Amino acid sequence: MKLLTGLSLLPCHEPKSVYKCIACEKTYSLDRLLYTCPECKSLLRIVDENFSALKARSGKEWRQVFDLRRSLDVAGLRGIFLFHELILPHIPLEDVIFLGEGHTPLIRANGELCEWLGADFHVKNDGQNPSASFKDRGMASAISFLNNYIKRNKPDTVLGICASTGDTSAAAALYLSYLPKSAVKSVVLLPKGKVTPQQLGQPLGSGATVVEIPGVFDDCMKIVEQLAEKYDVFLLNSKNPVRITGQKSFAFEVAQQSGWKTSGLTVAVPIGNAGNVTAIMEGFLDLENLGIIDGLPVILGVQSHHANPVARWRDTGEYHPMTVSPSVAQAAMIGNPVSFPKVRGLVEKYFKEKFTAVTVTEQEIMDSMLLSNRHGHVVCTQGGEAIAGLKRALAEGKVSRNGRFVCDSTSHQLKFAGFQQDYFEGKLVEGFGVESKPELVNKPVGMEADAGSIAAKLGLKPRK
Ligand SMILES: Cc1ncc(COP(=O)(O)O)c(C=O)c1O
Ligand SMILES: [Zn+2]
């Protein structure tokens, strides 16, 4: 398959992909399942030591290749693997697992909502992924990696495991359930009572073993880290760099959907464990490195005042893990983000002033979510957090009004319908400190099954 210009659409790059420690810079073969550096215990990245060979093509040529692949929909080269050379290029196309993830729509925000926010903006609906969150991007890369690893290494049954605030477990269980039952088993650890019923139902439905423990996500993460340290398991948290690498596709898609013009763009991202924001920054850096985009966008990290260690670090220069309080942005309710060292490194080395962060209140998160959804959107509480964050950053002058804006709505409204219901019933005052604004409350109206009385209630006038 060749473009008119003679460019091959099929991958012809020869990668030298390795794990690379972000601290001591030692490298390790991808033939091992590693999550931290065996030497110094720091986080790992996936690095293609032959990345510079990709520069044999110009930025313009890469844009042509990616744009044409988008229109052709070739197996193995769609979804996140449209950007095969930038994700896990060592995986043959036949080992790629595609369950419909990626290519999520970039929706122009409703005009009245833009007026309320103070600028025109777009919402990228990552809730329109198969398990209804952005986590599917990282699971597609991690499970494709595992699929290829199993074929090459023929291990005994692999146990895929993760700690979760709800969405990671839904995505992990879904993708693992697609592989042969003889090859993989799936286990998820959840903080009891701290995921929504919809999120709990997802891994159960996919057949995973669901372990509930007391505490919050950070407690689950500690246990999973111990298991990954001592036992042969495949860790599916974003600490595993094969997951982060797939989540770079969010940045690739935003760039593609913005006509590859990302300078002057601000991307608002809700931050929890900081895997997503890390991946998005790494993705834009890849594109800049290859001359595919015209400059780095501003990344705006958003956190709730009940869980904001990264925003505090950005404001004060000091990082302190914190004990979280209940947050309606429950999926991002994390006091000690595992990927914080990566964020710090990426900001200090590359993004500098192009990374900013804001803290929003629980009230702002709920109001922004409900108002957005009253204007044609389907954002979750974390999406509401991103939108609230953009509004606040504009008001505080942290980002300039003269620009273009994208808010990452990381999952689907329906996963968090319980918070909407609690708001309508005035149940978020305690714990969350959220008052229900009457103009945002909506309740069903019970009536007799009688057209006349329903018409009267609706104020309808008979047709003349
Ligand atoms: C819906 C949703 N939004 C945001 C986040 C935060 O992403 P990260 O933990 O990668 O910072 C999560 C993570 O669990 C999530 O599920
Ligand atoms: Zn190291």
XYZ file of C-alpha atoms and ligand atoms in Angstrom:
481
model
C 0.000 0.000 0.000
C 1.629 3.215 -1.142
C 0.689 6.866 -1.164
C 0.845 8.802 -4.432
C 4.091 10.196 -3.077
C 5.498 6.660 -2.801
C 5.307 6.562 0.993
C 4.458 3.164 2.441
C 1.385 3.137 4.635
C 2.389 -0.128 6.259
C 4.992 0.133 9.004
C 8.534 -0.328 7.700
C 10.344 1.115 10.689
C 12.810 -1.139 12.550
C 12.477 -0.202 16.200
C 14.846 -0.913 19.052
C 12.312 -0.627 21.837
C 13.460 -1.070 25.433
C 12.409 -0.176 28.946
C 14.439 2.803 30.161
C 14.678 3.922 33.782
C 13.702 7.591 34.247
C 16.351 7.983 36.981
C 19.491 5.881 36.304
C 18.720 5.551 32.558
C 19.569 1.837 32.467
C 17.767 -0.023 29.708
C 16.137 -3.465 29.755
C 14.760 -5.824 27.133
C 10.997 -5.902 26.529
C 11.251 -9.689 26.841
C 10.827 -9.203 30.584
C 7.718 -8.058 32.430
C 9.072 -5.071 34.361
C 7.317 -2.218 36.148
C 10.169 -0.507 37.978
C 13.910 -0.387 37.420
C 15.535 -3.546 38.888
C 18.581 -1.407 39.810
C 17.104 1.687 41.464
C 13.336 1.001 41.692
C 12.394 4.157 39.742
C 9.696 4.272 37.065
C 10.353 2.986 33.553
C 9.476 4.394 30.143
C 9.284 2.601 26.802
C 11.914 4.123 24.553
C 12.656 3.353 20.902
C 16.404 3.713 20.612
C 15.975 3.905 16.856
C 13.406 6.746 17.112
C 15.646 9.085 15.126
C 15.256 6.785 12.080
C 11.654 7.998 11.956
C 13.046 11.415 11.013
C 13.855 10.052 7.562
C 10.290 11.112 6.848
C 9.367 14.757 7.161
C 6.635 15.955 9.494
C 4.492 16.563 6.428
C 4.975 13.003 5.225
C 4.044 11.582 8.612
C 0.908 13.731 8.625
C -0.008 12.308 5.216
C 0.573 8.729 6.379
C -1.515 9.134 9.541
C -4.300 10.980 7.730
C -4.526 8.356 5.013
C -4.455 5.477 7.483
C -7.364 7.187 9.242
C -9.459 7.049 6.100
C -8.480 3.485 5.154
C -9.260 1.647 8.404
C -6.659 -1.140 7.931
C -6.649 -3.991 10.508
C -3.792 -3.545 12.976
C -3.413 0.108 11.965
C -6.544 1.620 13.432
C -7.584 2.791 16.868
C -4.511 3.695 18.887
C -2.322 1.627 16.548
C -2.982 4.068 13.729
C 0.156 5.564 15.279
C 1.916 2.174 15.381
C 5.456 3.586 15.002
C 4.918 5.796 18.095
C 3.240 3.272 20.387
C 4.696 -0.258 20.436
C 6.339 -0.609 17.014
C 7.848 -4.005 17.829
C 4.380 -5.606 17.825
C 3.451 -7.252 14.493
C 0.104 -6.035 13.164
C -1.434 -9.511 13.573
C -0.822 -9.370 17.349
C -2.611 -6.035 17.803
C -5.824 -6.325 19.817
C -8.487 -3.834 18.706
C -11.807 -3.642 20.534
C -12.938 -0.338 19.058
C -10.913 2.034 21.203
C -9.651 5.435 20.139
C -10.800 7.852 17.430
C -13.144 9.436 19.975
C -14.984 12.532 18.787
C -13.864 16.082 19.453
C -17.118 17.915 20.075
C -17.485 21.662 19.689
C -18.942 22.885 22.981
C -22.434 24.324 22.891
C -22.532 28.101 22.381
C -24.341 28.929 25.647
C -21.881 26.756 27.540
C -18.955 28.585 25.917
C -20.462 31.900 27.016
C -20.729 30.614 30.583
C -17.145 29.329 30.485
C -15.702 32.459 28.911
C -14.239 30.990 25.701
C -15.043 28.693 22.800
C -13.835 25.174 23.517
C -14.085 21.524 22.485
C -14.701 18.398 24.529
C -12.944 15.165 23.613
C -15.368 12.414 24.583
C -13.133 9.615 25.780
C -16.180 8.080 27.426
C -16.989 6.786 23.933
C -14.393 4.037 24.262
C -15.488 0.366 24.641
C -15.473 0.280 28.444
C -16.512 3.946 28.468
C -13.234 5.514 29.586
C -9.823 6.564 28.256
C -8.249 3.597 30.050
C -9.066 1.474 27.002
C -6.294 3.266 25.121
C -3.705 1.970 27.589
C -5.302 -1.465 27.840
C -5.218 -1.857 24.052
C -1.454 -1.315 24.116
C -0.876 -3.377 27.274
C -2.954 -6.349 26.099
C -1.491 -6.244 22.592
C 1.931 -6.297 24.265
C 0.858 -9.236 26.442
C -0.617 -11.084 23.464
C 2.694 -10.774 21.642
C 4.687 -11.612 24.795
C 2.660 -14.805 25.355
C 3.174 -15.921 21.753
C 6.910 -15.366 21.968
C 7.607 -16.602 25.494
C 4.868 -19.209 26.039
C 4.631 -18.662 29.815
C 2.235 -20.585 32.077
C -1.081 -18.815 32.624
C -0.484 -15.083 33.183
C -2.362 -13.332 35.987
C -3.319 -9.791 34.927
C -3.860 -7.613 37.982
C -4.608 -3.980 38.819
C -5.714 -1.636 41.585
C -8.415 0.741 40.477
C -10.695 3.664 41.196
C -13.147 1.871 38.896
C -12.220 2.545 35.291
C -8.858 0.767 35.111
C -10.456 -2.423 36.406
C -13.328 -2.161 33.915
C -10.908 -1.749 31.025
C -8.391 -4.357 32.249
C -11.068 -6.999 32.788
C -12.612 -6.295 29.379
C -9.364 -6.551 27.417
C -8.046 -9.547 29.380
C -11.307 -11.386 28.778
C -10.622 -11.178 25.030
C -7.470 -13.334 25.335
C -7.693 -17.165 25.605
C -8.858 -18.273 29.070
C -6.059 -20.855 29.111
C -3.503 -18.052 28.740
C -4.684 -15.353 31.151
C -6.676 -14.828 34.321
C -7.805 -11.487 35.578
C -7.951 -10.027 39.095
C -8.843 -6.482 40.151
C -8.490 -4.822 43.562
C -11.038 -2.159 44.442
C -11.525 0.070 47.496
C -14.843 -1.158 48.913
C -17.666 1.330 48.386
C -15.442 3.783 46.481
C -16.374 2.834 42.939
C -19.766 3.397 41.346
C -22.180 0.459 40.878
C -21.690 0.716 37.110
C -17.912 0.489 37.494
C -18.228 -2.488 39.858
C -20.531 -4.255 37.421
C -18.043 -3.989 34.558
C -15.212 -6.297 35.788
C -17.811 -8.650 37.291
C -19.478 -8.848 33.891
C -16.155 -9.537 32.197
C -15.578 -12.470 34.530
C -12.673 -11.068 36.563
C -12.026 -11.995 40.193
C -12.983 -8.773 41.988
C -11.297 -8.279 45.361
C -12.718 -5.483 47.532
C -10.606 -4.163 50.396
C -11.185 -1.416 52.983
C -9.562 1.977 52.363
C -8.986 4.119 49.277
C -7.203 3.590 45.958
C -3.790 4.353 47.459
C -4.252 1.348 49.810
C -5.124 -0.958 46.890
C -2.126 0.316 44.937
C 0.268 -0.525 47.790
C -0.964 -4.138 47.816
C -0.763 -4.519 44.065
C 2.756 -3.070 44.100
C 3.781 -5.679 46.683
C 2.234 -8.450 44.575
C 3.992 -7.202 41.433
C 7.288 -7.068 43.335
C 7.103 -10.592 44.764
C 5.053 -12.615 42.295
C 4.864 -13.253 38.570
C 1.910 -11.082 37.620
C 1.174 -8.729 34.739
C 0.516 -5.335 36.327
C -2.094 -3.325 34.475
C -1.788 -0.060 36.377
C -0.287 2.958 34.663
C 2.950 2.247 36.527
C 3.419 -0.291 33.751
C 4.916 1.753 30.899
C 3.288 -0.429 28.228
C 0.005 1.119 29.369
C 1.184 4.726 29.324
C 2.472 4.272 25.789
C -1.030 3.538 24.435
C -2.499 6.528 26.203
C -0.211 8.791 24.152
C -2.787 8.241 21.402
C -5.051 10.826 23.068
C -2.454 13.487 22.205
C -2.004 12.115 18.671
C -5.742 12.255 18.042
C -6.162 15.760 19.479
C -3.352 16.906 17.190
C -4.851 15.162 14.151
C -8.329 16.497 14.897
C -6.835 19.985 15.255
C -5.273 19.818 11.776
C -1.884 19.113 13.447
C -1.838 22.708 14.750
C -1.251 22.485 18.469
C 0.666 25.620 19.240
C -1.828 28.001 20.853
C -3.888 25.038 22.075
C -4.590 24.324 25.754
C -5.568 20.794 26.777
C -7.319 20.478 30.160
C -6.754 17.088 31.813
C -8.115 15.830 35.155
C -5.265 14.327 37.204
C -5.494 11.348 39.557
C -2.592 8.887 39.448
C -1.028 11.176 36.809
C -0.648 8.421 34.212
C -2.910 10.093 31.692
C -1.285 13.508 31.854
C 2.152 11.854 31.584
C 1.086 9.964 28.479
C -0.448 13.058 26.897
C 2.732 15.076 27.440
C 4.890 12.243 26.071
C 2.605 11.993 23.029
C 2.893 15.673 22.156
C 6.668 15.477 22.630
C 6.905 12.607 20.116
C 4.961 14.650 17.578
C 7.089 17.727 18.166
C 10.257 15.674 17.870
C 9.232 14.471 14.422
C 8.108 17.924 13.250
C 4.522 16.679 12.915
C 3.045 19.544 14.980
C 3.858 23.232 14.967
C 4.656 23.429 18.697
C 3.717 22.027 22.082
C 0.294 22.875 23.481
C -0.229 24.086 27.041
C -1.231 21.244 29.359
C -3.608 22.312 32.113
C -3.786 19.773 34.945
C -6.962 19.954 37.025
C -7.542 18.563 40.518
C -10.184 18.788 43.220
C -9.334 20.605 46.454
C -9.948 17.218 48.113
C -7.087 15.528 46.212
C -4.667 18.034 44.705
C -1.028 17.102 45.382
C 0.043 17.907 41.796
C -1.688 21.308 41.654
C -0.145 22.198 45.030
C 3.283 21.214 43.737
C 2.791 23.447 40.695
C 1.760 26.374 42.903
C 4.377 25.973 45.640
C 7.220 24.024 44.046
C 6.942 21.423 46.807
C 5.480 17.954 46.444
C 3.764 16.300 49.402
C 1.536 13.231 49.161
C -1.750 13.973 50.927
C -4.629 12.170 52.585
C -7.625 12.584 50.303
C -11.168 13.594 51.267
C -14.212 12.256 49.420
C -14.471 13.616 45.897
C -17.203 13.420 43.270
C -14.299 13.132 40.814
C -13.839 9.803 42.550
C -11.779 8.228 39.779
C -9.139 10.925 40.304
C -9.231 10.828 44.113
C -5.575 9.934 44.654
C -3.256 11.444 47.259
C 0.083 10.033 46.072
C 0.088 9.768 42.278
C 2.368 6.947 41.157
C 3.445 8.792 38.006
C 4.269 12.081 39.729
C 8.066 11.621 39.190
C 7.383 11.372 35.457
C 5.272 14.542 35.497
C 7.994 16.423 37.347
C 10.636 15.229 34.875
C 8.591 16.094 31.783
C 7.662 19.536 33.124
C 11.162 20.455 34.284
C 12.851 19.213 31.118
C 10.389 20.006 28.335
C 7.060 21.613 29.125
C 8.233 24.217 31.664
C 5.718 27.102 31.605
C 3.599 25.097 29.172
C 2.407 22.978 32.083
C 0.066 24.685 34.477
C -2.413 23.380 37.040
C -5.505 24.546 38.906
C -7.502 23.367 41.879
C -11.302 23.415 41.668
C -13.961 22.868 44.309
C -16.315 19.905 44.500
C -19.148 22.389 43.861
C -17.515 23.621 40.663
C -17.026 20.032 39.452
C -20.676 19.047 39.950
C -22.096 22.290 38.568
C -19.845 22.115 35.495
C -20.773 18.500 34.791
C -24.505 19.079 35.149
C -24.470 22.308 33.157
C -22.411 20.715 30.353
C -24.770 17.768 30.125
C -27.735 20.160 30.011
C -26.101 21.578 26.896
C -25.720 18.442 24.822
C -22.646 16.836 26.331
C -22.081 13.475 28.066
C -19.298 14.309 30.494
C -18.494 12.440 33.700
C -17.478 14.069 36.972
C -13.810 14.076 35.869
C -14.855 15.702 32.579
C -16.758 18.235 34.666
C -13.543 18.741 36.602
C -11.623 19.498 33.381
C -14.263 21.981 32.252
C -14.405 23.634 35.695
C -10.611 23.815 35.609
C -10.536 25.540 32.250
C -13.127 28.093 33.424
C -11.086 28.808 36.544
C -7.733 28.945 34.730
C -9.172 31.514 32.312
C -10.632 33.549 35.171
C -7.345 33.418 37.108
C -5.347 34.327 33.990
C -3.387 31.049 34.173
C -4.157 30.496 30.497
C -4.710 33.181 27.894
C -8.168 33.659 26.378
C -6.523 34.009 22.971
C -6.264 30.380 22.146
C -8.042 27.149 21.402
C -9.134 24.792 24.143
C -9.809 21.072 24.509
C -11.220 19.486 27.669
C -10.592 15.784 28.232
C -13.832 14.120 29.336
C -12.183 10.936 30.485
C -15.231 8.720 30.896
C -18.952 8.559 30.198
C -21.639 10.419 32.125
C -23.501 7.154 32.775
C -20.710 5.702 34.909
C -21.216 8.504 37.421
C -25.005 8.821 37.284
C -25.131 8.182 41.050
C -23.449 11.520 41.800
C -25.997 13.277 39.589
C -28.786 11.518 41.489
C -27.273 12.417 44.873
C -27.031 16.055 43.756
C -30.690 16.043 42.725
C -31.598 14.598 46.130
C -29.415 17.051 48.068
C -27.183 14.281 49.413
C -23.787 15.781 48.537
C -23.684 18.426 51.270
C -22.120 16.149 53.829
C -18.650 14.921 52.958
C -18.425 16.709 49.615
C -19.719 20.162 50.654
C -21.805 20.434 47.483
C -25.077 22.387 47.648
C -27.754 21.481 45.100
C -28.636 24.513 42.972
C -32.390 24.392 42.263
C -31.861 25.419 38.627
C -29.692 22.321 38.074
C -31.950 19.830 39.857
C -34.191 17.634 37.724
C -36.607 14.939 38.874
C -39.172 12.712 37.181
C -42.778 13.889 37.408
C -45.281 11.143 38.271
C -48.674 11.523 36.535
C -51.752 9.514 35.566
C -51.658 7.849 32.136
C -53.966 10.431 30.675
C -53.087 12.553 27.615
C -55.435 15.389 28.630
C -53.951 15.942 32.072
C -50.353 15.582 30.749
C -51.142 18.170 28.019
C -52.626 20.503 30.642
C -49.562 20.089 32.880
C -47.277 20.860 29.877
C -49.367 23.930 29.009
C -50.163 22.610 25.517
C -52.874 24.360 23.528
C -55.204 22.244 21.315
C -54.328 22.391 17.593
C -56.692 24.729 15.648
C -12.579 8.759 34.490
C -11.214 9.053 34.980
N -10.761 10.293 34.860
C -9.515 10.630 35.282
C -8.689 9.714 35.879
C -7.321 10.138 36.306
O -6.352 9.648 35.420
P -4.898 9.329 35.941
O -5.060 8.416 37.103
O -4.194 8.709 34.812
O -4.332 10.654 36.351
C -9.127 8.391 36.032
C -8.253 7.387 36.663
O -8.638 6.445 37.269
C -10.424 8.053 35.561
O -10.893 6.809 35.664
Zn 17.084 2.904 37.542
